[in-house]
Amino acid sequence: MTYSAFNFEVFGKVQGVFFRASTIDRAKKLGVVGHVENTSSGTVTGEVQGEKQPVSQMKDWLQNTGPSGATIEKCNITNERDDLDKLSYSSFEKH
């Protein structure tokens, strides 16, 4: 089996609104793994890995929904790939 993955950076009102905790909850519900962290510039970054459909759903959530208290101005998706032989994470972690 091969897995999908991407890196992300979310801009807007994304710190102080439980964005990381909500991202972890959403990732667990979808069954994807990876990490999420705040940056010193006020954004949230991370990586998502897993089966193609849940990874796609996570990308949509990060780009368009997020937690209720957040205001997402934009979400940059980078390093998209569909050829991972194995996952680099065993869970979704907050860094």
Tab-separated table of C-alpha atoms in Angstrom:
chain	number	residue	atom	x	y	z
A	1	MET	CA	0.000	0.000	0.000
A	2	THR	CA	1.163	3.514	-0.724
A	3	TYR	CA	0.158	6.556	1.286
A	4	SER	CA	-0.490	10.223	0.546
A	5	ALA	CA	0.967	13.212	2.364
A	6	PHE	CA	1.318	16.992	2.312
A	7	ASN	CA	2.768	19.841	4.328
A	8	PHE	CA	0.660	22.869	5.238
A	9	GLU	CA	0.854	26.401	6.597
A	10	VAL	CA	-2.350	28.119	7.666
A	11	PHE	CA	-2.592	31.919	7.854
A	12	GLY	CA	-5.178	34.108	9.606
A	13	LYS	CA	-6.531	34.027	13.146
A	14	VAL	CA	-5.153	30.563	13.861
A	15	GLN	CA	-3.357	30.904	17.193
A	16	GLY	CA	-5.147	31.179	20.521
A	17	VAL	CA	-8.268	29.518	19.052
A	18	PHE	CA	-7.444	25.847	19.765
A	19	PHE	CA	-6.372	25.295	16.142
A	20	ARG	CA	-3.746	22.698	17.033
A	21	ALA	CA	-6.044	20.766	19.385
A	22	SER	CA	-8.865	20.845	16.828
A	23	THR	CA	-6.479	19.692	14.093
A	24	ILE	CA	-5.404	16.743	16.237
A	25	ASP	CA	-9.035	15.832	16.968
A	26	ARG	CA	-9.953	16.018	13.267
A	27	ALA	CA	-6.888	13.977	12.271
A	28	LYS	CA	-7.768	11.257	14.783
A	29	LYS	CA	-11.362	11.103	13.501
A	30	LEU	CA	-10.087	10.731	9.936
A	31	GLY	CA	-7.340	8.262	10.851
A	32	VAL	CA	-4.417	10.303	9.529
A	33	VAL	CA	-1.055	10.861	11.215
A	34	GLY	CA	1.458	13.718	11.286
A	35	HIS	CA	2.120	16.825	13.334
A	36	VAL	CA	0.988	20.412	13.871
A	37	GLU	CA	2.742	23.384	15.489
A	38	ASN	CA	2.513	27.143	15.985
A	39	THR	CA	5.136	29.353	14.387
A	40	SER	CA	6.658	32.557	15.722
A	41	SER	CA	5.129	34.430	12.765
A	42	GLY	CA	1.567	33.594	13.893
A	43	THR	CA	0.803	30.749	11.492
A	44	VAL	CA	0.208	27.047	12.064
A	45	THR	CA	2.282	24.486	10.153
A	46	GLY	CA	2.426	20.738	9.948
A	47	GLU	CA	2.351	17.570	7.913
A	48	VAL	CA	-0.434	15.065	7.216
A	49	GLN	CA	0.079	11.432	6.112
A	50	GLY	CA	-2.311	8.555	5.528
A	51	GLU	CA	-4.628	6.920	3.047
A	52	LYS	CA	-5.569	9.086	0.071
A	53	GLN	CA	-9.233	9.853	0.862
A	54	PRO	CA	-8.773	10.851	4.534
A	55	VAL	CA	-5.703	12.931	3.601
A	56	SER	CA	-7.810	14.752	1.009
A	57	GLN	CA	-10.548	15.351	3.601
A	58	MET	CA	-7.989	16.729	6.056
A	59	LYS	CA	-6.633	19.085	3.395
A	60	ASP	CA	-10.153	20.381	2.712
A	61	TRP	CA	-10.762	20.922	6.440
A	62	LEU	CA	-7.495	22.854	6.835
A	63	GLN	CA	-8.183	25.022	3.774
A	64	ASN	CA	-11.874	25.721	4.280
A	65	THR	CA	-13.175	24.911	7.749
A	66	GLY	CA	-10.807	24.713	10.709
A	67	PRO	CA	-12.048	25.161	14.274
A	68	SER	CA	-15.020	27.416	14.980
A	69	GLY	CA	-12.929	30.228	16.525
A	70	ALA	CA	-10.438	30.428	13.659
A	71	THR	CA	-10.447	32.683	10.626
A	72	ILE	CA	-8.511	31.036	7.804
A	73	GLU	CA	-7.175	33.633	5.358
A	74	LYS	CA	-5.210	31.096	3.316
A	75	CYS	CA	-3.665	27.667	3.576
A	76	ASN	CA	-0.546	26.873	1.602
A	77	ILE	CA	-0.264	23.199	0.680
A	78	THR	CA	3.228	22.048	-0.301
A	79	ASN	CA	5.158	18.840	-0.875
A	80	GLU	CA	2.078	16.850	-1.932
A	81	ARG	CA	2.889	13.241	-2.665
A	82	ASP	CA	1.060	9.967	-3.264
A	83	ASP	CA	3.988	7.588	-3.153
A	84	LEU	CA	4.902	6.987	0.500
A	85	ASP	CA	5.743	3.339	1.169
A	86	LYS	CA	5.347	3.804	4.922
A	87	LEU	CA	4.148	6.416	7.380
A	88	SER	CA	6.687	8.533	9.271
A	89	TYR	CA	4.389	8.980	12.306
A	90	SER	CA	2.341	6.631	14.456
A	91	SER	CA	-0.141	9.288	15.602
A	92	PHE	CA	-0.960	12.976	15.108
A	93	GLU	CA	1.232	15.058	17.413
A	94	LYS	CA	1.457	18.643	18.628
A	95	HIS	CA	4.972	20.085	18.452
